[in-house]
Amino acid sequence: MSAPSPRGRVYRRCGCHGEGGRQLGPHRPRLASDPDHGSWALAVDALTGPDGRRRTGRRRGFASRTEVETTLARVRESLPPGLRPDPTETLVGYLLE
């Protein structure tokens, strides 16, 4: 069995709307040129159970990149490592490893 580490990413987005009324999110051109526009967010993928499926947790509204990276590090530390079971492995084979 392997113990994958949780993955995560940090990104910036805003709540501005385009001409069609849709939210621009991370695609707003002003995000690249104006460091005070938008807010920082994080997304973490973690294994949550024996089915091996990933679940994504998201948090938004951070004022700075440093703040969100610190929070992401704390989230990674608090998550259980998770196990990815091998469906072909037997109990005897596991115990003899």
PDB file of N, CA and C in Angstrom:
ATOM      1  N   MET A   1       0.852  -1.187   0.000  1.00  0.00           N
ATOM      2  CA  MET A   1       0.000   0.000   0.000  1.00  0.00           C
ATOM      3  C   MET A   1       0.886   1.234   0.000  1.00  0.00           C
ATOM      4  N   SER A   2       0.431   2.261  -0.681  1.00  0.00           N
ATOM      5  CA  SER A   2       1.185   3.507  -0.713  1.00  0.00           C
ATOM      6  C   SER A   2       0.443   4.563   0.091  1.00  0.00           C
ATOM      7  N   ALA A   3       1.180   5.552   0.529  1.00  0.00           N
ATOM      8  CA  ALA A   3       0.590   6.646   1.287  1.00  0.00           C
ATOM      9  C   ALA A   3       0.826   7.941   0.531  1.00  0.00           C
ATOM     10  N   PRO A   4      -0.091   8.348  -0.359  1.00  0.00           N
ATOM     11  CA  PRO A   4       0.107   9.560  -1.132  1.00  0.00           C
ATOM     12  C   PRO A   4      -0.013  10.803  -0.265  1.00  0.00           C
ATOM     13  N   SER A   5       0.732  11.824  -0.596  1.00  0.00           N
ATOM     14  CA  SER A   5       0.640  13.065   0.157  1.00  0.00           C
ATOM     15  C   SER A   5      -0.455  13.940  -0.431  1.00  0.00           C
ATOM     16  N   PRO A   6      -1.099  14.762   0.402  1.00  0.00           N
ATOM     17  CA  PRO A   6      -2.145  15.630  -0.116  1.00  0.00           C
ATOM     18  C   PRO A   6      -1.538  16.698  -1.029  1.00  0.00           C
ATOM     19  N   ARG A   7      -2.237  16.980  -2.079  1.00  0.00           N
ATOM     20  CA  ARG A   7      -1.781  18.010  -3.004  1.00  0.00           C
ATOM     21  C   ARG A   7      -2.556  19.283  -2.733  1.00  0.00           C
ATOM     22  N   GLY A   8      -1.999  20.382  -3.178  1.00  0.00           N
ATOM     23  CA  GLY A   8      -2.698  21.646  -3.007  1.00  0.00           C
ATOM     24  C   GLY A   8      -2.181  22.680  -3.972  1.00  0.00           C
ATOM     25  N   ARG A   9      -2.967  23.727  -4.127  1.00  0.00           N
ATOM     26  CA  ARG A   9      -2.530  24.804  -4.988  1.00  0.00           C
ATOM     27  C   ARG A   9      -3.044  26.125  -4.443  1.00  0.00           C
ATOM     28  N   VAL A  10      -2.337  27.181  -4.803  1.00  0.00           N
ATOM     29  CA  VAL A  10      -2.669  28.533  -4.391  1.00  0.00           C
ATOM     30  C   VAL A  10      -2.941  29.336  -5.653  1.00  0.00           C
ATOM     31  N   TYR A  11      -3.984  30.146  -5.637  1.00  0.00           N
ATOM     32  CA  TYR A  11      -4.311  30.952  -6.807  1.00  0.00           C
ATOM     33  C   TYR A  11      -5.046  32.213  -6.380  1.00  0.00           C
ATOM     34  N   ARG A  12      -5.184  33.149  -7.304  1.00  0.00           N
ATOM     35  CA  ARG A  12      -5.884  34.401  -7.051  1.00  0.00           C
ATOM     36  C   ARG A  12      -7.081  34.506  -7.975  1.00  0.00           C
ATOM     37  N   ARG A  13      -8.158  35.094  -7.486  1.00  0.00           N
ATOM     38  CA  ARG A  13      -9.357  35.275  -8.306  1.00  0.00           C
ATOM     39  C   ARG A  13     -10.104  36.511  -7.831  1.00  0.00           C
ATOM     40  N   CYS A  14     -11.057  36.956  -8.648  1.00  0.00           N
ATOM     41  CA  CYS A  14     -11.878  38.104  -8.261  1.00  0.00           C
ATOM     42  C   CYS A  14     -13.340  37.804  -8.575  1.00  0.00           C
ATOM     43  N   GLY A  15     -14.206  38.647  -8.074  1.00  0.00           N
ATOM     44  CA  GLY A  15     -15.640  38.447  -8.256  1.00  0.00           C
ATOM     45  C   GLY A  15     -16.245  39.329  -9.338  1.00  0.00           C
ATOM     46  N   CYS A  16     -15.403  39.934 -10.175  1.00  0.00           N
ATOM     47  CA  CYS A  16     -15.906  40.804 -11.244  1.00  0.00           C
ATOM     48  C   CYS A  16     -16.656  39.989 -12.303  1.00  0.00           C
ATOM     49  N   HIS A  17     -17.592  40.653 -12.958  1.00  0.00           N
ATOM     50  CA  HIS A  17     -18.394  40.009 -13.996  1.00  0.00           C
ATOM     51  C   HIS A  17     -18.049  40.584 -15.362  1.00  0.00           C
ATOM     52  N   GLY A  18     -18.091  39.742 -16.380  1.00  0.00           N
ATOM     53  CA  GLY A  18     -17.826  40.162 -17.752  1.00  0.00           C
ATOM     54  C   GLY A  18     -19.067  40.711 -18.412  1.00  0.00           C
ATOM     55  N   GLU A  19     -18.968  40.965 -19.705  1.00  0.00           N
ATOM     56  CA  GLU A  19     -20.076  41.548 -20.459  1.00  0.00           C
ATOM     57  C   GLU A  19     -21.305  40.645 -20.468  1.00  0.00           C
ATOM     58  N   GLY A  20     -21.117  39.348 -20.503  1.00  0.00           N
ATOM     59  CA  GLY A  20     -22.238  38.413 -20.525  1.00  0.00           C
ATOM     60  C   GLY A  20     -22.831  38.144 -19.149  1.00  0.00           C
ATOM     61  N   GLY A  21     -22.283  38.770 -18.112  1.00  0.00           N
ATOM     62  CA  GLY A  21     -22.791  38.588 -16.767  1.00  0.00           C
ATOM     63  C   GLY A  21     -22.129  37.455 -15.993  1.00  0.00           C
ATOM     64  N   ARG A  22     -21.230  36.721 -16.658  1.00  0.00           N
ATOM     65  CA  ARG A  22     -20.547  35.613 -15.985  1.00  0.00           C
ATOM     66  C   ARG A  22     -19.375  36.138 -15.165  1.00  0.00           C
ATOM     67  N   GLN A  23     -19.119  35.493 -14.039  1.00  0.00           N
ATOM     68  CA  GLN A  23     -18.003  35.871 -13.192  1.00  0.00           C
ATOM     69  C   GLN A  23     -16.683  35.506 -13.878  1.00  0.00           C
ATOM     70  N   LEU A  24     -15.719  36.413 -13.843  1.00  0.00           N
ATOM     71  CA  LEU A  24     -14.449  36.203 -14.520  1.00  0.00           C
ATOM     72  C   LEU A  24     -13.500  35.327 -13.710  1.00  0.00           C
ATOM     73  N   GLY A  25     -13.598  35.370 -12.391  1.00  0.00           N
ATOM     74  CA  GLY A  25     -12.763  34.514 -11.537  1.00  0.00           C
ATOM     75  C   GLY A  25     -11.287  34.746 -11.771  1.00  0.00           C
ATOM     76  N   PRO A  26     -10.525  33.682 -12.085  1.00  0.00           N
ATOM     77  CA  PRO A  26      -9.079  33.836 -12.262  1.00  0.00           C
ATOM     78  C   PRO A  26      -8.681  34.370 -13.636  1.00  0.00           C
ATOM     79  N   HIS A  27      -9.635  34.621 -14.518  1.00  0.00           N
ATOM     80  CA  HIS A  27      -9.336  35.049 -15.882  1.00  0.00           C
ATOM     81  C   HIS A  27      -9.393  36.566 -16.067  1.00  0.00           C
ATOM     82  N   ARG A  28      -9.531  37.305 -15.011  1.00  0.00           N
ATOM     83  CA  ARG A  28      -9.605  38.764 -15.087  1.00  0.00           C
ATOM     84  C   ARG A  28      -8.217  39.319 -15.404  1.00  0.00           C
ATOM     85  N   PRO A  29      -8.056  40.084 -16.494  1.00  0.00           N
ATOM     86  CA  PRO A  29      -6.753  40.641 -16.856  1.00  0.00           C
ATOM     87  C   PRO A  29      -6.170  41.555 -15.777  1.00  0.00           C
ATOM     88  N   ARG A  30      -7.015  42.215 -15.040  1.00  0.00           N
ATOM     89  CA  ARG A  30      -6.542  43.152 -14.012  1.00  0.00           C
ATOM     90  C   ARG A  30      -5.786  42.439 -12.890  1.00  0.00           C
ATOM     91  N   LEU A  31      -6.014  41.154 -12.686  1.00  0.00           N
ATOM     92  CA  LEU A  31      -5.306  40.420 -11.636  1.00  0.00           C
ATOM     93  C   LEU A  31      -3.798  40.431 -11.854  1.00  0.00           C
ATOM     94  N   ALA A  32      -3.368  40.377 -13.110  1.00  0.00           N
ATOM     95  CA  ALA A  32      -1.945  40.356 -13.419  1.00  0.00           C
ATOM     96  C   ALA A  32      -1.293  41.712 -13.205  1.00  0.00           C
ATOM     97  N   SER A  33      -2.033  42.788 -13.409  1.00  0.00           N
ATOM     98  CA  SER A  33      -1.436  44.116 -13.337  1.00  0.00           C
ATOM     99  C   SER A  33      -1.657  44.833 -12.010  1.00  0.00           C
ATOM    100  N   ASP A  34      -2.671  44.465 -11.260  1.00  0.00           N
ATOM    101  CA  ASP A  34      -2.999  45.161 -10.011  1.00  0.00           C
ATOM    102  C   ASP A  34      -2.911  44.185  -8.838  1.00  0.00           C
ATOM    103  N   PRO A  35      -1.854  44.292  -8.014  1.00  0.00           N
ATOM    104  CA  PRO A  35      -1.693  43.345  -6.906  1.00  0.00           C
ATOM    105  C   PRO A  35      -2.752  43.475  -5.808  1.00  0.00           C
ATOM    106  N   ASP A  36      -3.488  44.598  -5.777  1.00  0.00           N
ATOM    107  CA  ASP A  36      -4.522  44.785  -4.754  1.00  0.00           C
ATOM    108  C   ASP A  36      -5.898  44.308  -5.208  1.00  0.00           C
ATOM    109  N   HIS A  37      -6.003  43.863  -6.452  1.00  0.00           N
ATOM    110  CA  HIS A  37      -7.304  43.423  -6.971  1.00  0.00           C
ATOM    111  C   HIS A  37      -7.493  41.933  -6.719  1.00  0.00           C
ATOM    112  N   GLY A  38      -8.668  41.542  -6.301  1.00  0.00           N
ATOM    113  CA  GLY A  38      -8.976  40.131  -6.077  1.00  0.00           C
ATOM    114  C   GLY A  38      -8.495  39.643  -4.718  1.00  0.00           C
ATOM    115  N   SER A  39      -8.676  38.357  -4.475  1.00  0.00           N
ATOM    116  CA  SER A  39      -8.228  37.752  -3.222  1.00  0.00           C
ATOM    117  C   SER A  39      -7.577  36.410  -3.514  1.00  0.00           C
ATOM    118  N   TRP A  40      -6.810  35.939  -2.560  1.00  0.00           N
ATOM    119  CA  TRP A  40      -6.093  34.675  -2.697  1.00  0.00           C
ATOM    120  C   TRP A  40      -6.968  33.527  -2.224  1.00  0.00           C
ATOM    121  N   ALA A  41      -6.758  32.364  -2.809  1.00  0.00           N
ATOM    122  CA  ALA A  41      -7.534  31.175  -2.468  1.00  0.00           C
ATOM    123  C   ALA A  41      -6.631  29.952  -2.498  1.00  0.00           C
ATOM    124  N   LEU A  42      -7.126  28.858  -1.908  1.00  0.00           N
ATOM    125  CA  LEU A  42      -6.388  27.600  -1.952  1.00  0.00           C
ATOM    126  C   LEU A  42      -7.339  26.459  -2.248  1.00  0.00           C
ATOM    127  N   ALA A  43      -6.796  25.406  -2.809  1.00  0.00           N
ATOM    128  CA  ALA A  43      -7.543  24.173  -3.061  1.00  0.00           C
ATOM    129  C   ALA A  43      -6.642  23.015  -2.666  1.00  0.00           C
ATOM    130  N   VAL A  44      -7.201  22.043  -1.935  1.00  0.00           N
ATOM    131  CA  VAL A  44      -6.440  20.883  -1.476  1.00  0.00           C
ATOM    132  C   VAL A  44      -7.178  19.623  -1.883  1.00  0.00           C
ATOM    133  N   ASP A  45      -6.459  18.706  -2.526  1.00  0.00           N
ATOM    134  CA  ASP A  45      -7.000  17.390  -2.853  1.00  0.00           C
ATOM    135  C   ASP A  45      -6.474  16.406  -1.825  1.00  0.00           C
ATOM    136  N   ALA A  46      -7.358  15.594  -1.285  1.00  0.00           N
ATOM    137  CA  ALA A  46      -6.952  14.606  -0.298  1.00  0.00           C
ATOM    138  C   ALA A  46      -7.760  13.334  -0.488  1.00  0.00           C
ATOM    139  N   LEU A  47      -7.156  12.207  -0.182  1.00  0.00           N
ATOM    140  CA  LEU A  47      -7.885  10.943  -0.221  1.00  0.00           C
ATOM    141  C   LEU A  47      -8.736  10.856   1.034  1.00  0.00           C
ATOM    142  N   THR A  48      -9.983  10.483   0.863  1.00  0.00           N
ATOM    143  CA  THR A  48     -10.883  10.444   2.014  1.00  0.00           C
ATOM    144  C   THR A  48     -11.643   9.140   2.063  1.00  0.00           C
ATOM    145  N   GLY A  49     -10.961   8.061   2.276  1.00  0.00           N
ATOM    146  CA  GLY A  49     -11.678   6.815   2.446  1.00  0.00           C
ATOM    147  C   GLY A  49     -11.100   5.683   1.645  1.00  0.00           C
ATOM    148  N   PRO A  50     -11.628   4.499   1.876  1.00  0.00           N
ATOM    149  CA  PRO A  50     -11.085   3.315   1.223  1.00  0.00           C
ATOM    150  C   PRO A  50     -11.377   3.247  -0.271  1.00  0.00           C
ATOM    151  N   ASP A  51     -12.311   4.067  -0.762  1.00  0.00           N
ATOM    152  CA  ASP A  51     -12.608   4.028  -2.192  1.00  0.00           C
ATOM    153  C   ASP A  51     -11.524   4.709  -3.023  1.00  0.00           C
ATOM    154  N   GLY A  52     -10.604   5.454  -2.386  1.00  0.00           N
ATOM    155  CA  GLY A  52      -9.502   6.076  -3.091  1.00  0.00           C
ATOM    156  C   GLY A  52      -9.871   7.310  -3.889  1.00  0.00           C
ATOM    157  N   ARG A  53     -11.071   7.817  -3.715  1.00  0.00           N
ATOM    158  CA  ARG A  53     -11.502   8.991  -4.462  1.00  0.00           C
ATOM    159  C   ARG A  53     -10.955  10.257  -3.813  1.00  0.00           C
ATOM    160  N   ARG A  54     -10.616  11.195  -4.655  1.00  0.00           N
ATOM    161  CA  ARG A  54     -10.122  12.481  -4.156  1.00  0.00           C
ATOM    162  C   ARG A  54     -11.289  13.423  -3.893  1.00  0.00           C
ATOM    163  N   ARG A  55     -11.146  14.182  -2.842  1.00  0.00           N
ATOM    164  CA  ARG A  55     -12.104  15.231  -2.514  1.00  0.00           C
ATOM    165  C   ARG A  55     -11.327  16.536  -2.502  1.00  0.00           C
ATOM    166  N   THR A  56     -11.915  17.597  -3.019  1.00  0.00           N
ATOM    167  CA  THR A  56     -11.245  18.885  -3.065  1.00  0.00           C
ATOM    168  C   THR A  56     -11.890  19.834  -2.075  1.00  0.00           C
ATOM    169  N   GLY A  57     -11.068  20.392  -1.199  1.00  0.00           N
ATOM    170  CA  GLY A  57     -11.518  21.423  -0.267  1.00  0.00           C
ATOM    171  C   GLY A  57     -10.978  22.763  -0.727  1.00  0.00           C
ATOM    172  N   ARG A  58     -11.801  23.794  -0.680  1.00  0.00           N
ATOM    173  CA  ARG A  58     -11.382  25.124  -1.127  1.00  0.00           C
ATOM    174  C   ARG A  58     -11.665  26.156  -0.046  1.00  0.00           C
ATOM    175  N   ARG A  59     -10.778  27.142   0.063  1.00  0.00           N
ATOM    176  CA  ARG A  59     -10.979  28.276   0.959  1.00  0.00           C
ATOM    177  C   ARG A  59     -10.546  29.520   0.208  1.00  0.00           C
ATOM    178  N   ARG A  60     -11.341  30.602   0.318  1.00  0.00           N
ATOM    179  CA  ARG A  60     -11.056  31.852  -0.377  1.00  0.00           C
ATOM    180  C   ARG A  60     -11.032  33.006   0.614  1.00  0.00           C
ATOM    181  N   GLY A  61     -10.606  34.162   0.106  1.00  0.00           N
ATOM    182  CA  GLY A  61     -10.695  35.388   0.886  1.00  0.00           C
ATOM    183  C   GLY A  61      -9.426  35.758   1.633  1.00  0.00           C
ATOM    184  N   PHE A  62      -8.309  35.180   1.291  1.00  0.00           N
ATOM    185  CA  PHE A  62      -7.058  35.521   1.946  1.00  0.00           C
ATOM    186  C   PHE A  62      -6.511  36.811   1.338  1.00  0.00           C
ATOM    187  N   ALA A  63      -5.917  37.656   2.184  1.00  0.00           N
ATOM    188  CA  ALA A  63      -5.436  38.961   1.729  1.00  0.00           C
ATOM    189  C   ALA A  63      -4.084  38.891   1.028  1.00  0.00           C
ATOM    190  N   SER A  64      -3.252  37.918   1.382  1.00  0.00           N
ATOM    191  CA  SER A  64      -1.917  37.860   0.787  1.00  0.00           C
ATOM    192  C   SER A  64      -1.526  36.428   0.450  1.00  0.00           C
ATOM    193  N   ARG A  65      -0.562  36.315  -0.437  1.00  0.00           N
ATOM    194  CA  ARG A  65      -0.056  34.995  -0.820  1.00  0.00           C
ATOM    195  C   ARG A  65       0.609  34.305   0.369  1.00  0.00           C
ATOM    196  N   THR A  66       1.331  35.056   1.169  1.00  0.00           N
ATOM    197  CA  THR A  66       1.997  34.496   2.348  1.00  0.00           C
ATOM    198  C   THR A  66       0.985  33.882   3.305  1.00  0.00           C
ATOM    199  N   GLU A  67      -0.105  34.584   3.527  1.00  0.00           N
ATOM    200  CA  GLU A  67      -1.156  34.094   4.430  1.00  0.00           C
ATOM    201  C   GLU A  67      -1.760  32.789   3.926  1.00  0.00           C
ATOM    202  N   VAL A  68      -2.061  32.717   2.645  1.00  0.00           N
ATOM    203  CA  VAL A  68      -2.690  31.516   2.099  1.00  0.00           C
ATOM    204  C   VAL A  68      -1.697  30.350   2.051  1.00  0.00           C
ATOM    205  N   GLU A  69      -0.420  30.610   1.775  1.00  0.00           N
ATOM    206  CA  GLU A  69       0.572  29.531   1.767  1.00  0.00           C
ATOM    207  C   GLU A  69       0.795  28.965   3.166  1.00  0.00           C
ATOM    208  N   THR A  70       0.772  29.821   4.181  1.00  0.00           N
ATOM    209  CA  THR A  70       0.887  29.362   5.569  1.00  0.00           C
ATOM    210  C   THR A  70      -0.302  28.482   5.937  1.00  0.00           C
ATOM    211  N   THR A  71      -1.491  28.906   5.541  1.00  0.00           N
ATOM    212  CA  THR A  71      -2.698  28.116   5.813  1.00  0.00           C
ATOM    213  C   THR A  71      -2.654  26.791   5.081  1.00  0.00           C
ATOM    214  N   LEU A  72      -2.208  26.778   3.840  1.00  0.00           N
ATOM    215  CA  LEU A  72      -2.114  25.542   3.068  1.00  0.00           C
ATOM    216  C   LEU A  72      -1.145  24.567   3.735  1.00  0.00           C
ATOM    217  N   ALA A  73      -0.032  25.062   4.237  1.00  0.00           N
ATOM    218  CA  ALA A  73       0.930  24.195   4.931  1.00  0.00           C
ATOM    219  C   ALA A  73       0.300  23.580   6.176  1.00  0.00           C
ATOM    220  N   ARG A  74      -0.471  24.385   6.933  1.00  0.00           N
ATOM    221  CA  ARG A  74      -1.144  23.848   8.130  1.00  0.00           C
ATOM    222  C   ARG A  74      -2.199  22.810   7.765  1.00  0.00           C
ATOM    223  N   VAL A  75      -2.921  23.047   6.684  1.00  0.00           N
ATOM    224  CA  VAL A  75      -3.942  22.089   6.242  1.00  0.00           C
ATOM    225  C   VAL A  75      -3.281  20.776   5.840  1.00  0.00           C
ATOM    226  N   ARG A  76      -2.186  20.849   5.089  1.00  0.00           N
ATOM    227  CA  ARG A  76      -1.475  19.634   4.678  1.00  0.00           C
ATOM    228  C   ARG A  76      -0.991  18.836   5.883  1.00  0.00           C
ATOM    229  N   GLU A  77      -0.497  19.530   6.902  1.00  0.00           N
ATOM    230  CA  GLU A  77      -0.013  18.839   8.103  1.00  0.00           C
ATOM    231  C   GLU A  77      -1.145  18.161   8.868  1.00  0.00           C
ATOM    232  N   SER A  78      -2.336  18.741   8.827  1.00  0.00           N
ATOM    233  CA  SER A  78      -3.438  18.212   9.628  1.00  0.00           C
ATOM    234  C   SER A  78      -4.183  17.061   8.952  1.00  0.00           C
ATOM    235  N   LEU A  79      -4.003  16.893   7.643  1.00  0.00           N
ATOM    236  CA  LEU A  79      -4.704  15.824   6.945  1.00  0.00           C
ATOM    237  C   LEU A  79      -4.068  14.471   7.217  1.00  0.00           C
ATOM    238  N   PRO A  80      -4.875  13.444   7.377  1.00  0.00           N
ATOM    239  CA  PRO A  80      -4.294  12.107   7.509  1.00  0.00           C
ATOM    240  C   PRO A  80      -3.647  11.712   6.180  1.00  0.00           C
ATOM    241  N   PRO A  81      -2.597  10.914   6.231  1.00  0.00           N
ATOM    242  CA  PRO A  81      -1.901  10.584   4.993  1.00  0.00           C
ATOM    243  C   PRO A  81      -2.762   9.801   4.017  1.00  0.00           C
ATOM    244  N   GLY A  82      -3.698   9.031   4.498  1.00  0.00           N
ATOM    245  CA  GLY A  82      -4.555   8.245   3.621  1.00  0.00           C
ATOM    246  C   GLY A  82      -3.825   7.034   3.080  1.00  0.00           C
ATOM    247  N   LEU A  83      -4.542   6.031   2.774  1.00  0.00           N
ATOM    248  CA  LEU A  83      -3.969   4.811   2.224  1.00  0.00           C
ATOM    249  C   LEU A  83      -4.683   4.471   0.940  1.00  0.00           C
ATOM    250  N   ARG A  84      -3.954   3.989  -0.014  1.00  0.00           N
ATOM    251  CA  ARG A  84      -4.551   3.536  -1.266  1.00  0.00           C
ATOM    252  C   ARG A  84      -4.467   2.019  -1.259  1.00  0.00           C
ATOM    253  N   PRO A  85      -5.549   1.327  -0.943  1.00  0.00           N
ATOM    254  CA  PRO A  85      -5.504  -0.127  -0.867  1.00  0.00           C
ATOM    255  C   PRO A  85      -5.284  -0.767  -2.234  1.00  0.00           C
ATOM    256  N   ASP A  86      -4.558  -1.854  -2.220  1.00  0.00           N
ATOM    257  CA  ASP A  86      -4.333  -2.645  -3.427  1.00  0.00           C
ATOM    258  C   ASP A  86      -5.391  -3.748  -3.439  1.00  0.00           C
ATOM    259  N   PRO A  87      -6.322  -3.741  -4.385  1.00  0.00           N
ATOM    260  CA  PRO A  87      -7.406  -4.726  -4.359  1.00  0.00           C
ATOM    261  C   PRO A  87      -6.928  -6.157  -4.586  1.00  0.00           C
ATOM    262  N   THR A  88      -5.723  -6.344  -5.089  1.00  0.00           N
ATOM    263  CA  THR A  88      -5.224  -7.705  -5.328  1.00  0.00           C
ATOM    264  C   THR A  88      -4.405  -8.235  -4.155  1.00  0.00           C
ATOM    265  N   GLU A  89      -4.140  -7.379  -3.171  1.00  0.00           N
ATOM    266  CA  GLU A  89      -3.312  -7.814  -2.042  1.00  0.00           C
ATOM    267  C   GLU A  89      -4.135  -8.635  -1.053  1.00  0.00           C
ATOM    268  N   THR A  90      -3.539  -9.705  -0.554  1.00  0.00           N
ATOM    269  CA  THR A  90      -4.211 -10.542   0.426  1.00  0.00           C
ATOM    270  C   THR A  90      -3.703 -10.201   1.816  1.00  0.00           C
ATOM    271  N   LEU A  91      -4.425 -10.637   2.839  1.00  0.00           N
ATOM    272  CA  LEU A  91      -4.034 -10.388   4.219  1.00  0.00           C
ATOM    273  C   LEU A  91      -2.674 -11.062   4.504  1.00  0.00           C
ATOM    274  N   VAL A  92      -2.480 -12.266   4.029  1.00  0.00           N
ATOM    275  CA  VAL A  92      -1.227 -12.972   4.251  1.00  0.00           C
ATOM    276  C   VAL A  92      -0.077 -12.217   3.590  1.00  0.00           C
ATOM    277  N   GLY A  93      -0.278 -11.761   2.368  1.00  0.00           N
ATOM    278  CA  GLY A  93       0.756 -11.008   1.676  1.00  0.00           C
ATOM    279  C   GLY A  93       1.109  -9.704   2.398  1.00  0.00           C
ATOM    280  N   TYR A  94       0.095  -9.024   2.937  1.00  0.00           N
ATOM    281  CA  TYR A  94       0.333  -7.786   3.685  1.00  0.00           C
ATOM    282  C   TYR A  94       1.118  -8.064   4.961  1.00  0.00           C
ATOM    283  N   LEU A  95       0.746  -9.115   5.693  1.00  0.00           N
ATOM    284  CA  LEU A  95       1.394  -9.433   6.957  1.00  0.00           C
ATOM    285  C   LEU A  95       2.828  -9.904   6.761  1.00  0.00           C
ATOM    286  N   LEU A  96       3.116 -10.501   5.627  1.00  0.00           N
ATOM    287  CA  LEU A  96       4.477 -11.012   5.383  1.00  0.00           C
ATOM    288  C   LEU A  96       5.427  -9.935   4.857  1.00  0.00           C
ATOM    289  N   GLU A  97       4.942  -8.762   4.512  1.00  0.00           N
ATOM    290  CA  GLU A  97       5.811  -7.694   4.011  1.00  0.00           C
ATOM    291  C   GLU A  97       6.697  -7.139   5.094  1.00  0.00           C
TER     292      GLU A  97
END
